[in-house]
Short mmCIF file of C-alpha atoms and ligand atoms in Angstrom, two decimals:
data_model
loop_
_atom_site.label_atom_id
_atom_site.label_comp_id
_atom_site.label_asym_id
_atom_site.label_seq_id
_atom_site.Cartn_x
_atom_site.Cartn_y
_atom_site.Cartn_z
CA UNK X 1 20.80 62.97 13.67
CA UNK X 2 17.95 64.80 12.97
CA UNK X 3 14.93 62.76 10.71
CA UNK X 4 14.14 64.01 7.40
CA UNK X 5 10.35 65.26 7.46
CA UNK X 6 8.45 66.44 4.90
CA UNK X 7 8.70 69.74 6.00
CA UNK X 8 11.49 71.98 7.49
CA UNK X 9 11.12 74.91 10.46
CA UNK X 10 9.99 77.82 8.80
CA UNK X 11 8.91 76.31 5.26
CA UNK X 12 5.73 77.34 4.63
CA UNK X 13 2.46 75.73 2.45
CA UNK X 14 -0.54 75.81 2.23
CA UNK X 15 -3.48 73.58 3.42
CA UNK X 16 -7.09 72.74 4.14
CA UNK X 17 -8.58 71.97 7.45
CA UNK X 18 -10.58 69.18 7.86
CA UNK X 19 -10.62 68.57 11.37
CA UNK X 20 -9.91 69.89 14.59
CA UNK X 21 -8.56 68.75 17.80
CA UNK X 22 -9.29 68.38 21.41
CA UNK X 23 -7.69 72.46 22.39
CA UNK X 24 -10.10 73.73 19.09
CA UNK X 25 -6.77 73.57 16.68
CA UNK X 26 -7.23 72.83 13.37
CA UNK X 27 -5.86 69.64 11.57
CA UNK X 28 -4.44 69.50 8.20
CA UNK X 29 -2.12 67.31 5.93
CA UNK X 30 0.52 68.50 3.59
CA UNK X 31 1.22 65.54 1.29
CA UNK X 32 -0.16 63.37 3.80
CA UNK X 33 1.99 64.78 6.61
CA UNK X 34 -0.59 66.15 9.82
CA UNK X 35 -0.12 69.60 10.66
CA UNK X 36 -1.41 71.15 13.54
CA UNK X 37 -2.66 74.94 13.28
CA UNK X 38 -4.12 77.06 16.21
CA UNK X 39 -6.73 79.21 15.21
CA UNK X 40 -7.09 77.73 11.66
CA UNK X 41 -11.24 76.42 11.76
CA UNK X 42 -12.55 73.32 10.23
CA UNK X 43 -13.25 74.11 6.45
CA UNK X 44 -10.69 76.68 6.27
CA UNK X 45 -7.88 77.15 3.84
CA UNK X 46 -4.69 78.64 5.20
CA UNK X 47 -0.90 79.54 4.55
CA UNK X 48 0.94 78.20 7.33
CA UNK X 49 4.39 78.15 8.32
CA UNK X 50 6.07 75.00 10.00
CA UNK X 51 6.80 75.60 13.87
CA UNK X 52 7.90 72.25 15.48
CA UNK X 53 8.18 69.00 12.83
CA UNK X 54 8.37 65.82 14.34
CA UNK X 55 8.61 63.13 12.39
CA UNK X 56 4.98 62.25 11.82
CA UNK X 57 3.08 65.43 12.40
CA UNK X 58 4.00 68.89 13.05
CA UNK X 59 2.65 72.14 14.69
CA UNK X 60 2.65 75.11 12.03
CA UNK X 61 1.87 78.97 12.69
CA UNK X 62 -1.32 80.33 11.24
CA UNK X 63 -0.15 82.95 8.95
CA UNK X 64 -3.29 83.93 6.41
CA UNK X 65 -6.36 82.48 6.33
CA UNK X 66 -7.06 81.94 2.61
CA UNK X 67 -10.58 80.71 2.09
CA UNK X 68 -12.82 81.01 5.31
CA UNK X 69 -14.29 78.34 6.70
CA UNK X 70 -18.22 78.58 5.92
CA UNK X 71 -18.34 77.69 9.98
CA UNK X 72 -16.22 80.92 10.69
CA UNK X 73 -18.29 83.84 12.67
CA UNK X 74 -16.85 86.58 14.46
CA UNK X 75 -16.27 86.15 18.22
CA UNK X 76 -18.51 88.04 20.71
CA UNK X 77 -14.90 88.11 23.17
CA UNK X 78 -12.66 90.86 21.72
CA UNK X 79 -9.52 88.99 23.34
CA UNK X 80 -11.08 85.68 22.10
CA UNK X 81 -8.27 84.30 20.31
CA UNK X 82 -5.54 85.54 22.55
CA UNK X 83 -7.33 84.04 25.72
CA UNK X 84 -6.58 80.50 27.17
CA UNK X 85 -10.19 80.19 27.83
CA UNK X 86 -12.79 79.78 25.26
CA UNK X 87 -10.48 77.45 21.96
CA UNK X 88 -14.19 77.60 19.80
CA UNK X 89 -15.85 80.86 19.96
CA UNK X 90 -14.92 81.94 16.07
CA UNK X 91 -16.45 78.60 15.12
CA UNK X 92 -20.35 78.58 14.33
CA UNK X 93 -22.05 77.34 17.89
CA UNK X 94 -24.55 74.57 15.67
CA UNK X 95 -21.43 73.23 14.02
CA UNK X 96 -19.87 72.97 17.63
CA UNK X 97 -22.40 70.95 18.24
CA UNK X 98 -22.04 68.62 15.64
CA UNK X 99 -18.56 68.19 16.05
CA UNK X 100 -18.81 67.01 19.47
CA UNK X 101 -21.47 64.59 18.66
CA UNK X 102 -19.51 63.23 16.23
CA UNK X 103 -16.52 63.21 18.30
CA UNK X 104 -18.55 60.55 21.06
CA UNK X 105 -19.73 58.61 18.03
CA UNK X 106 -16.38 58.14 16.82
CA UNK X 107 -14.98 56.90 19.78
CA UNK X 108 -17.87 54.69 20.26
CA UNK X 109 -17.25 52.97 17.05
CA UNK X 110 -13.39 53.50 16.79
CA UNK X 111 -12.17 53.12 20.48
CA UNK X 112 -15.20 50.91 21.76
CA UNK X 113 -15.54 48.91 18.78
CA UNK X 114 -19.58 49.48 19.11
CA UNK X 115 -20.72 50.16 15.29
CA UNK X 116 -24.45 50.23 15.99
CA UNK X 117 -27.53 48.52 17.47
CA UNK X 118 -27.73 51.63 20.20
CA UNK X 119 -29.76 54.81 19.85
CA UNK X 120 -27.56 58.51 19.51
CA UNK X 121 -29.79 60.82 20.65
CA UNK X 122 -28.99 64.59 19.52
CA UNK X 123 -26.32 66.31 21.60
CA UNK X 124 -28.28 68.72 24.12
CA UNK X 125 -26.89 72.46 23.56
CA UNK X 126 -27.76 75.36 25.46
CA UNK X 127 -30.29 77.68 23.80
CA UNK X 128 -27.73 80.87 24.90
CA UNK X 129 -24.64 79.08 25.20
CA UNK X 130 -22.83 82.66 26.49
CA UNK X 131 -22.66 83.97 30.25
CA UNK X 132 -23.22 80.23 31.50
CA UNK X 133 -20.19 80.18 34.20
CA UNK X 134 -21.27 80.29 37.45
CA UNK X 135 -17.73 80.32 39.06
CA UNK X 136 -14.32 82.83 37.28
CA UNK X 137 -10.90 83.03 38.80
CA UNK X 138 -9.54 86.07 37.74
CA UNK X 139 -6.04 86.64 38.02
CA UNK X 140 -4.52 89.97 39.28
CA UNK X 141 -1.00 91.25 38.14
CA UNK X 142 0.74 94.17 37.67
CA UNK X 143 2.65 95.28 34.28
CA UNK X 144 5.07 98.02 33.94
CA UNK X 145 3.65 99.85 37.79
CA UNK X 146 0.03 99.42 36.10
CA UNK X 147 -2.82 96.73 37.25
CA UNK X 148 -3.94 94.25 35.22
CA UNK X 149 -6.67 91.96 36.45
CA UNK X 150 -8.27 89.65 33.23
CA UNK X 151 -7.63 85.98 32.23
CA UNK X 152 -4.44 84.58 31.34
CA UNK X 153 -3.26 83.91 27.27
CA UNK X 154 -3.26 80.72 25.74
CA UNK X 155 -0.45 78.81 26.91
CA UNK X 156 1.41 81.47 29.12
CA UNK X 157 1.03 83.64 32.47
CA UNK X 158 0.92 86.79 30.92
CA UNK X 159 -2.16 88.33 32.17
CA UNK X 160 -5.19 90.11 29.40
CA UNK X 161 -6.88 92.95 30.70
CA UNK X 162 -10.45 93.30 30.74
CA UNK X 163 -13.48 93.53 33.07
CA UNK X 164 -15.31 90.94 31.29
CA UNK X 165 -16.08 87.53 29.64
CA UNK X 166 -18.85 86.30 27.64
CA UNK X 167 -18.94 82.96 29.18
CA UNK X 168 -18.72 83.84 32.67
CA UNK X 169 -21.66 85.61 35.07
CA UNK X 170 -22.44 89.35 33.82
CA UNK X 171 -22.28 90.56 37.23
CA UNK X 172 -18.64 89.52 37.49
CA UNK X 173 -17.91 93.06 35.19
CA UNK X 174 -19.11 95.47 38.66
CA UNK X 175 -16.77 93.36 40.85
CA UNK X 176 -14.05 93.52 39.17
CA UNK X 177 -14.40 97.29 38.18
CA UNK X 178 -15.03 97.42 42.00
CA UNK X 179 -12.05 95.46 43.25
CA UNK X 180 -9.75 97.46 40.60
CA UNK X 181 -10.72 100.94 41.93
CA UNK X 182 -9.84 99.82 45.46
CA UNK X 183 -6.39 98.07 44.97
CA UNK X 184 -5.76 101.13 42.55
CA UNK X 185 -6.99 103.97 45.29
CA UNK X 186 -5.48 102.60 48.15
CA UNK X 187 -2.80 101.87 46.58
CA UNK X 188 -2.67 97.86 47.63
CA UNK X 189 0.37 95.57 46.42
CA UNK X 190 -0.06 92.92 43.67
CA UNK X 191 1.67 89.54 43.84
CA UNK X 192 4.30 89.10 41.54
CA UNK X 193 4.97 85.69 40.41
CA UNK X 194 8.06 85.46 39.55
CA UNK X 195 9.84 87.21 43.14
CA UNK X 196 6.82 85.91 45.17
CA UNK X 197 6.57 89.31 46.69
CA UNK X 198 3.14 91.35 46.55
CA UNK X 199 -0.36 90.66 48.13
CA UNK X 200 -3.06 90.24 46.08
CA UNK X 201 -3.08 87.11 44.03
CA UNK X 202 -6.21 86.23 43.01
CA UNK X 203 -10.10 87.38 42.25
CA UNK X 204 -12.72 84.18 43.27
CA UNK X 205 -16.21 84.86 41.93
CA UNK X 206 -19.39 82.34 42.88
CA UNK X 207 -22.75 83.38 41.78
CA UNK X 208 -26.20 81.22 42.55
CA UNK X 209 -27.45 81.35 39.32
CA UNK X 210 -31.15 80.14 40.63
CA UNK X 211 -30.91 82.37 43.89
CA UNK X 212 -28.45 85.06 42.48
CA UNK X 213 -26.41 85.03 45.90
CA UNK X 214 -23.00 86.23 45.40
CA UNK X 215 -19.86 85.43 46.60
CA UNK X 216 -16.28 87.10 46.32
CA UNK X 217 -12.91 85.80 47.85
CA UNK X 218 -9.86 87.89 47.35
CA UNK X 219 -6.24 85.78 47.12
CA UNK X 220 -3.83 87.05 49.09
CA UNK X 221 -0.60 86.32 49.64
CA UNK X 222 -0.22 87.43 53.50
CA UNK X 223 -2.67 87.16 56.72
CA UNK X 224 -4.64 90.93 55.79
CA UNK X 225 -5.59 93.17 53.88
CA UNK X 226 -5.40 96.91 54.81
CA UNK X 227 -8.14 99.31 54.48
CA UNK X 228 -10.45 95.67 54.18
CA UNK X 229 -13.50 97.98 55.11
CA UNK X 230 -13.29 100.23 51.89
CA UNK X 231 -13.58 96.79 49.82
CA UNK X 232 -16.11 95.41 51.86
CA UNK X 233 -18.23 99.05 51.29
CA UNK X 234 -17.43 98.91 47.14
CA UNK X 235 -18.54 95.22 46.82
CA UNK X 236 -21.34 95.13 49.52
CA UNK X 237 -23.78 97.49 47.38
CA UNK X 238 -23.87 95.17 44.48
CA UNK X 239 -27.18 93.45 44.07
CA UNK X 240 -27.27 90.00 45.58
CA UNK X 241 -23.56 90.22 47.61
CA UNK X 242 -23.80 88.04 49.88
CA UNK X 243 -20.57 86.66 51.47
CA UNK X 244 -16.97 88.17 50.66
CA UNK X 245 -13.58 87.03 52.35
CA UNK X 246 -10.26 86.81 52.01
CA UNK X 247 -8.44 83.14 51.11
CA UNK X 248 -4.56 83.09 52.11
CA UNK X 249 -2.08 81.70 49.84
CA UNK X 250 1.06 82.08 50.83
CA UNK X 251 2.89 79.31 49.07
CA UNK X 252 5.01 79.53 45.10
CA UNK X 253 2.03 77.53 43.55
CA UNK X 254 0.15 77.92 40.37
CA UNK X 255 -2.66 76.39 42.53
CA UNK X 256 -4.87 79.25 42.71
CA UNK X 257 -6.15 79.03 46.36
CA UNK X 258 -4.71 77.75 49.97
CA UNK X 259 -6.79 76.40 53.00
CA UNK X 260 -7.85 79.11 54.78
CA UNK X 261 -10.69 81.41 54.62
CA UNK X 262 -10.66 85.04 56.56
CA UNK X 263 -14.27 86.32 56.80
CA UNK X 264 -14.76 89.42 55.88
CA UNK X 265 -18.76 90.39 55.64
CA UNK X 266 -21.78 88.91 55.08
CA UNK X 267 -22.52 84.75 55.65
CA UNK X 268 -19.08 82.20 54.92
CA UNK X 269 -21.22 80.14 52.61
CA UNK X 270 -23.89 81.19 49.46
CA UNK X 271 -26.96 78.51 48.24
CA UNK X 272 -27.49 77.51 44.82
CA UNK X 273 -30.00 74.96 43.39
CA UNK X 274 -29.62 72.14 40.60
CA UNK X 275 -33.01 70.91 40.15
CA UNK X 276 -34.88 70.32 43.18
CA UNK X 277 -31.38 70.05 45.30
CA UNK X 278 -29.80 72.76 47.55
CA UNK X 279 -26.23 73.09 47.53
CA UNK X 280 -24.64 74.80 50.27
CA UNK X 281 -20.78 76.62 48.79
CA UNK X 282 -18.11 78.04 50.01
CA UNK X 283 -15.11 79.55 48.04
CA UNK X 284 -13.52 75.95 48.66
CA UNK X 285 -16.19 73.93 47.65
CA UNK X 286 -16.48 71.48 44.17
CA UNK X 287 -19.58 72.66 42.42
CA UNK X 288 -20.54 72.20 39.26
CA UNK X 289 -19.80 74.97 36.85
CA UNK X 290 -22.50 75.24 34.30
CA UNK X 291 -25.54 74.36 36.38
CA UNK X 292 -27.95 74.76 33.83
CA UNK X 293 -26.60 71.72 32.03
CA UNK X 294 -25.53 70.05 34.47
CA UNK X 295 -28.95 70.06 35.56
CA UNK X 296 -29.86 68.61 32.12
CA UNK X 297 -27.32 65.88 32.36
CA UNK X 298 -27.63 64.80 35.51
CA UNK X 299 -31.73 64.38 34.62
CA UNK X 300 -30.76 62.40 31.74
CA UNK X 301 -28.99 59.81 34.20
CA UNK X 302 -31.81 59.61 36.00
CA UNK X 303 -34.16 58.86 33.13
CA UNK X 304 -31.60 56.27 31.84
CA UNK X 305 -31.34 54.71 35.15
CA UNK X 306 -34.98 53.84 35.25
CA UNK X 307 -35.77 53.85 38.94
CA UNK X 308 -38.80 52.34 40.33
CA UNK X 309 -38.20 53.20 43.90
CA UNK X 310 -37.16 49.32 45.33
CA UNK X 311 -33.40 50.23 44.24
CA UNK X 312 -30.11 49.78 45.18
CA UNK X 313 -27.84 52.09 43.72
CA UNK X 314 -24.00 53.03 43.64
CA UNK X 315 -22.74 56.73 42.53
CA UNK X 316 -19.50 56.07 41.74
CA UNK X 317 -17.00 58.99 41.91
CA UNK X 318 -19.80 60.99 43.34
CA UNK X 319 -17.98 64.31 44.30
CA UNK X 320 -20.45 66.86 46.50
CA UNK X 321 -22.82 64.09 46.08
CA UNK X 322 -24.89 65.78 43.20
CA UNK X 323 -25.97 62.99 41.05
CA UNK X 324 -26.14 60.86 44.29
CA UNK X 325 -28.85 63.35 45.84
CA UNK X 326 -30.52 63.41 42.43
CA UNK X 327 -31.14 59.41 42.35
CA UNK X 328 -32.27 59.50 46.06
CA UNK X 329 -35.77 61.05 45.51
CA UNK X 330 -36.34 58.23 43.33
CA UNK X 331 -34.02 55.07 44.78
CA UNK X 332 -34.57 53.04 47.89
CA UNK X 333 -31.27 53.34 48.89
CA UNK X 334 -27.81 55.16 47.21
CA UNK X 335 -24.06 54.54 48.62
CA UNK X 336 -22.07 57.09 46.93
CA UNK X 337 -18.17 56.65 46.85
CA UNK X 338 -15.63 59.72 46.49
CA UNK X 339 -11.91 59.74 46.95
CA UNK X 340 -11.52 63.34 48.13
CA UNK X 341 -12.54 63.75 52.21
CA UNK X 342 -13.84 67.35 51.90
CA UNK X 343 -16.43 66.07 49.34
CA UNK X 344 -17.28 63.69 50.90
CA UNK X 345 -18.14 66.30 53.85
CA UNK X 346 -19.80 68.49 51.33
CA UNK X 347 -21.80 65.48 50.10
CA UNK X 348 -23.30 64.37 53.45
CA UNK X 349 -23.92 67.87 54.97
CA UNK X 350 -25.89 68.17 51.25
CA UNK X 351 -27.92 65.69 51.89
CA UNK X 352 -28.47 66.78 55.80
CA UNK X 353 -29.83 69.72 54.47
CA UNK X 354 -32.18 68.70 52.03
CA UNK X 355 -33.51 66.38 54.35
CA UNK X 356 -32.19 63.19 52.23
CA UNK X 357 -32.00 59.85 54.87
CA UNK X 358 -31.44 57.22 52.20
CA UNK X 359 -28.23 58.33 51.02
CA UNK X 360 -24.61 57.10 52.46
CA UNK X 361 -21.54 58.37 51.23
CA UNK X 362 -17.79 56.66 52.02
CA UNK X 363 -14.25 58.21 50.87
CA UNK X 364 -11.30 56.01 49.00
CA UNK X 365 -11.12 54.36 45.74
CA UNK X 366 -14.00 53.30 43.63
CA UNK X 367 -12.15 50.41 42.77
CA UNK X 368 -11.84 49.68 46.49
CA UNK X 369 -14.10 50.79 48.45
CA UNK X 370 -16.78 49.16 46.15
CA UNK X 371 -15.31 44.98 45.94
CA UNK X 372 -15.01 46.02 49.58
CA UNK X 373 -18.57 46.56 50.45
CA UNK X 374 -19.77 43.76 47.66
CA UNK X 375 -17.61 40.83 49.56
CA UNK X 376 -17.26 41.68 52.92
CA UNK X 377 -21.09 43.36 53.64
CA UNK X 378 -22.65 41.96 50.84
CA UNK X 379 -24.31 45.14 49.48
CA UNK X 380 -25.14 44.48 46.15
CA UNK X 381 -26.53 46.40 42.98
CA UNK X 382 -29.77 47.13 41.12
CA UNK X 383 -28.13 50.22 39.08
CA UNK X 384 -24.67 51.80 39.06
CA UNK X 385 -23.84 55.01 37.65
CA UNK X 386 -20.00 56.27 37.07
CA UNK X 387 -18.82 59.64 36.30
CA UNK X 388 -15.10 59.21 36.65
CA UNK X 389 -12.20 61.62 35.91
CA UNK X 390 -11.36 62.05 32.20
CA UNK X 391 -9.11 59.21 32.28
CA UNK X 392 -11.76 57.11 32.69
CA UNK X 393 -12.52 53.43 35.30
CA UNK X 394 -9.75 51.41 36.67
CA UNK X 395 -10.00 47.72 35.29
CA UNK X 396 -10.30 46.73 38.36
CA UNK X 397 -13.39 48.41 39.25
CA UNK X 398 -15.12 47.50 35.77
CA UNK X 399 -14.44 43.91 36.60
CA UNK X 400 -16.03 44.34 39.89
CA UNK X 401 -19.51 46.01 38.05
CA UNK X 402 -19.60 42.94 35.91
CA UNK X 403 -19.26 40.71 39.11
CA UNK X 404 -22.01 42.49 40.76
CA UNK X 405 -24.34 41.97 37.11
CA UNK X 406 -26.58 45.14 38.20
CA UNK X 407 -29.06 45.11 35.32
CA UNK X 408 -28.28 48.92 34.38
CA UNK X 409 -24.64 50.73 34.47
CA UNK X 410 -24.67 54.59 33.63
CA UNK X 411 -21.79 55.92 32.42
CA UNK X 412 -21.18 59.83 32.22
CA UNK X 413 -18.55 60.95 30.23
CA UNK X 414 -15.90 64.10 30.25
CA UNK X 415 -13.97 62.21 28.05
CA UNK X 416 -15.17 60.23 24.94
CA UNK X 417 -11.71 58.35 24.60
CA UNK X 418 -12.03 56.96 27.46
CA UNK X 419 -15.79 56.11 27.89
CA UNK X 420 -14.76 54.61 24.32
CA UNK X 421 -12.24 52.14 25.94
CA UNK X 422 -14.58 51.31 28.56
CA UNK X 423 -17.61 51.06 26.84
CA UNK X 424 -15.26 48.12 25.01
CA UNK X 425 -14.21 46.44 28.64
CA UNK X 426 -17.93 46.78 29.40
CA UNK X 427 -19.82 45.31 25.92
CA UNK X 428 -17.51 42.70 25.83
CA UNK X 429 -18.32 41.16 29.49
CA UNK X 430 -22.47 41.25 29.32
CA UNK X 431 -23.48 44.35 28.71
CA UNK X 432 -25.28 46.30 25.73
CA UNK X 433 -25.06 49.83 24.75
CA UNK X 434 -28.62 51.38 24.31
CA UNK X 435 -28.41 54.83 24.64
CA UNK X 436 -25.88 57.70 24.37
CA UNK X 437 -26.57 61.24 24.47
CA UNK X 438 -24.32 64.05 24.30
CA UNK X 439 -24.64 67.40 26.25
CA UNK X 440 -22.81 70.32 25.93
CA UNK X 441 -21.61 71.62 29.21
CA UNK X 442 -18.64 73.94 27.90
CA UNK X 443 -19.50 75.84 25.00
CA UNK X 444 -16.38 77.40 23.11
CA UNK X 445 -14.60 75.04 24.50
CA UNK X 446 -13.79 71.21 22.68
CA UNK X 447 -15.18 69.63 25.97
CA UNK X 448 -18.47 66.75 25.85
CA UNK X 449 -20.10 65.30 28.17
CA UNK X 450 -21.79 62.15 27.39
CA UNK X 451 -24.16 60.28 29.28
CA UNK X 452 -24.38 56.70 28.32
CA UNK X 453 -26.99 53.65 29.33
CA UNK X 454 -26.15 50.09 29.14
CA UNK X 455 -28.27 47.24 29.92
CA UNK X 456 -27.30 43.82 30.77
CA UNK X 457 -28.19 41.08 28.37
N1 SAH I 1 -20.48 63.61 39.97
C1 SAH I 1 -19.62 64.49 40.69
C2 SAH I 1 -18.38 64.91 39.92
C3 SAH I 1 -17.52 63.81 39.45
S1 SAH I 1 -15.97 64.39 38.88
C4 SAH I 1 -20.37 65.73 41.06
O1 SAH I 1 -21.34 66.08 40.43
O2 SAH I 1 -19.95 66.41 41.98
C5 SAH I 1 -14.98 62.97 39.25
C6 SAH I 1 -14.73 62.76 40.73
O3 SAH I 1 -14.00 61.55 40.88
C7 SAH I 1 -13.89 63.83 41.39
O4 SAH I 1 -14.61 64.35 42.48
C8 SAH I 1 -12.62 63.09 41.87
O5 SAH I 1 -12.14 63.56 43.10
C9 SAH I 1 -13.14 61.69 42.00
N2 SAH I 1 -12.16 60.57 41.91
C10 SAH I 1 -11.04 60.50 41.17
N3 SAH I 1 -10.49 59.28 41.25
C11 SAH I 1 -11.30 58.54 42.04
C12 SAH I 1 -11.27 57.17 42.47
N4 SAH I 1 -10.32 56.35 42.10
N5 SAH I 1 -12.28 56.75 43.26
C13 SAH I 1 -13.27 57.59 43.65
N6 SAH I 1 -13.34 58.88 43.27
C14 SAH I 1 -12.37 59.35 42.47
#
């Protein structure tokens, strides 16, 4: 039997936003019942019509926007509200900002039970927060006998057209224009989802944004490409090319690249700095994708973690080894943990190559790998920083940090909800939160990072 709710599939009403919610939809209530709208902004008033009622909150259809928002500014992305990509871009970029400070604050109090007694530094944003992507996928289809190569809509697989993005590297617009008119002059197949039939897949884009090296990797789904050298001669002009290749993918996967890696021209790998640190990529390689901020975060753990230079220090989760290589300048020692092998690889070859010696880096669990090393070789802890996944640290691993008492944990954040629910684990067992800051590595989108300190008391 179906519940009564307050409102019925296709009734419509009309309501004001007052918040919005992780995916950038708006959130209203209709005689106290929460509706969710997509594209409806904070401060707005709206007509909606009821989509999907559950019994208590529902998703509604945006069908006239009433009263603005006073937050509401036009897009710079034509396709910005049919694109999966950006969720904030008609939403004022300062009152972005605000929301997502707000957002870790709430969580701090709600989730972590923390009400005060720690300092909230402003949220860091980025003084152009467009063209800050350092890495696009672009997908490559074909509708009706006619290419399309863009991003994909909101929800779906149904390819947009379009040469360009505002958050992603301007030189990505002559690469794809170049790419296009090859597959279109010579004629070249296009994968098809759907039959699995078709060649070309995918569009990988890498650019060094501090040495402006650039990297392209077409996605095929076979062992060649024909006619290879007219691609390599379109792309190989363009101003800081430096490596293009093919990647095979021959499996029915939404996962957007396979293992392999067909050179093509130019070197297999470009170099890009954050901060003082080289990082060696290739088109399989983790790297950070806003650089420029994460450059801003990762200096803000460093600052929080205080390091005189006598240190032992743990990077948990430590990926490539960025934050890890970032510490060592300044640590006498950092062991940096990592699940995923091929990081792990990345992460020491990283460090060969900036010369780092006092940085060691082992592959499993956090939560293992770490009581492991404490009980068994007795390496202990001055700092530890964590920068988990969004859902957050295992309880086993926090209990482990508060067995080892280091007299500093930092905590960075891609998820406020659960840095929230560990922050709680963590205040109740010893430790104080003294700082948080905020930075905004995803503009348009509702993503935070946070960067936290706590100090043992
Ligand atoms: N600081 C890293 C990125 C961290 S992202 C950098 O700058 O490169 C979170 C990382 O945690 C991912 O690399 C993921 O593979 C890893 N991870 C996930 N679960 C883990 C676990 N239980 N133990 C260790 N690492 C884990």
């Amino acid at each position: 039997m179906k519940e009564d709710t307050v409102l019925k599939k296709n009734e419509e009403c009309i309501i004001h936003i007052e918040d919005m919610g992780n995916d950038g939809e708006g959130i209203g209530k209709y005689q106290g019942y929460t509706l969710f709208v997509k594209n409806a902004l904070v401060g707005d008033t709206v007509r909606v019509r009821a989509m999907k009622c559950k019994k208590n909150y529902g998703y509604a259809r945006l069908m006239e926007i009433i009263t603005p928002s006073p937050y509401r500014v036009e897009p710079r992305c034509r396709i910005a509200l049919q694109c999966g990509g950006c969720t904030l871009q008609h939403l004022d970029y300062e009152e972005q900002l605000r929301r997502k400070q707000k957002k870790v604050a709430d969580c701090i109090e709600r989730l972590g039970g923390i009400t005060g007694g720690y300092e909230l530094c402003s949220i860091i944003g980025m003084q152009n927060p467009y063209y800050y992507r350092n890495k696009a996928q672009f997908p490559v289809g074909s509708k009706n006998g006619k290419l399309s190569i863009g991003f994909y809509a909101g929800g779906s697989h149904s390819i947009i057209d379009t040469d360009n993005c505002c958050i992603q590297a301007k030189e990505n617009e002559d690469i794809v224009r170049a790419v296009r008119s090859f597959l279109e002059e010579e004629n070249i197949s296009i994968y098809n989802e759907e039959t699995h039939e078709g060649l070309v897949r995918h569009i990988l884009i890498r650019v060094g944004f501090v040495t402006g090296e650039i990297m392209v990797c077409l996605v095929i789904n076979g062992n060649d490409l024909s006619d290879k050298e007219k691609l390599v001669e379109k792309l190989k002009s363009i101003k800081g090319m430096k490596s293009i290749s093919l990647n095979i993918n021959k499996e029915k996967t939404n996962v957007i690249l396979g293992n392999k890696i067909r050179p093509l021209w130019g070197e297999p790998c470009i170099t890009d700095y954050i901060g003082a640190v080289k990082f060696r990529i290739s088109p399989l390689s983790f790297y950070q994708v806003n650089p420029a901020q994460t450059r801003v975060l990762y200096e803000k753990a460093l600052e929080f973690a205080c390091l005189q230079g006598d240190e032992t220090v743990w990077d948990l989760y430590c990926g490539i080894g960025t934050i890890s290589l970032f510490l060592a300048a300044k640590a006498k020692k950092v062991y940096g943990v990592e699940i995923i092998p091929q990081a792990i690889e990345d992460a020491r070859e990283n460090a060969r190559i900036n010369g780092i010696e006092n940085a060691e880096f082992f592959v499993g669990a956090a939560e293992e790998v770490l009581p492991e090393k404490y009980r068994q070789e007795k390496i202990d802890a001055d700092v530890i920083v964590v920068d988990p996944p969004r859902k957050g640290c295992a309880e086993s691993l926090l209990d482990t940090i508060v067995l080892m008492a280091p007299k500093r944990v930092v905590y960075v954040s891609c998820d406020p909800a659960t840095l929230g629910r560990d922050l709680k684990y963590l205040t109740s067992r010893g430790y104080e939160l003294k700082k948080v800051q905020a930075v905004d590595q995803f503009p348009h989108t509702g993503h935070v990072e946070t960067v936290v300190l706590l100090k043992q008391m």
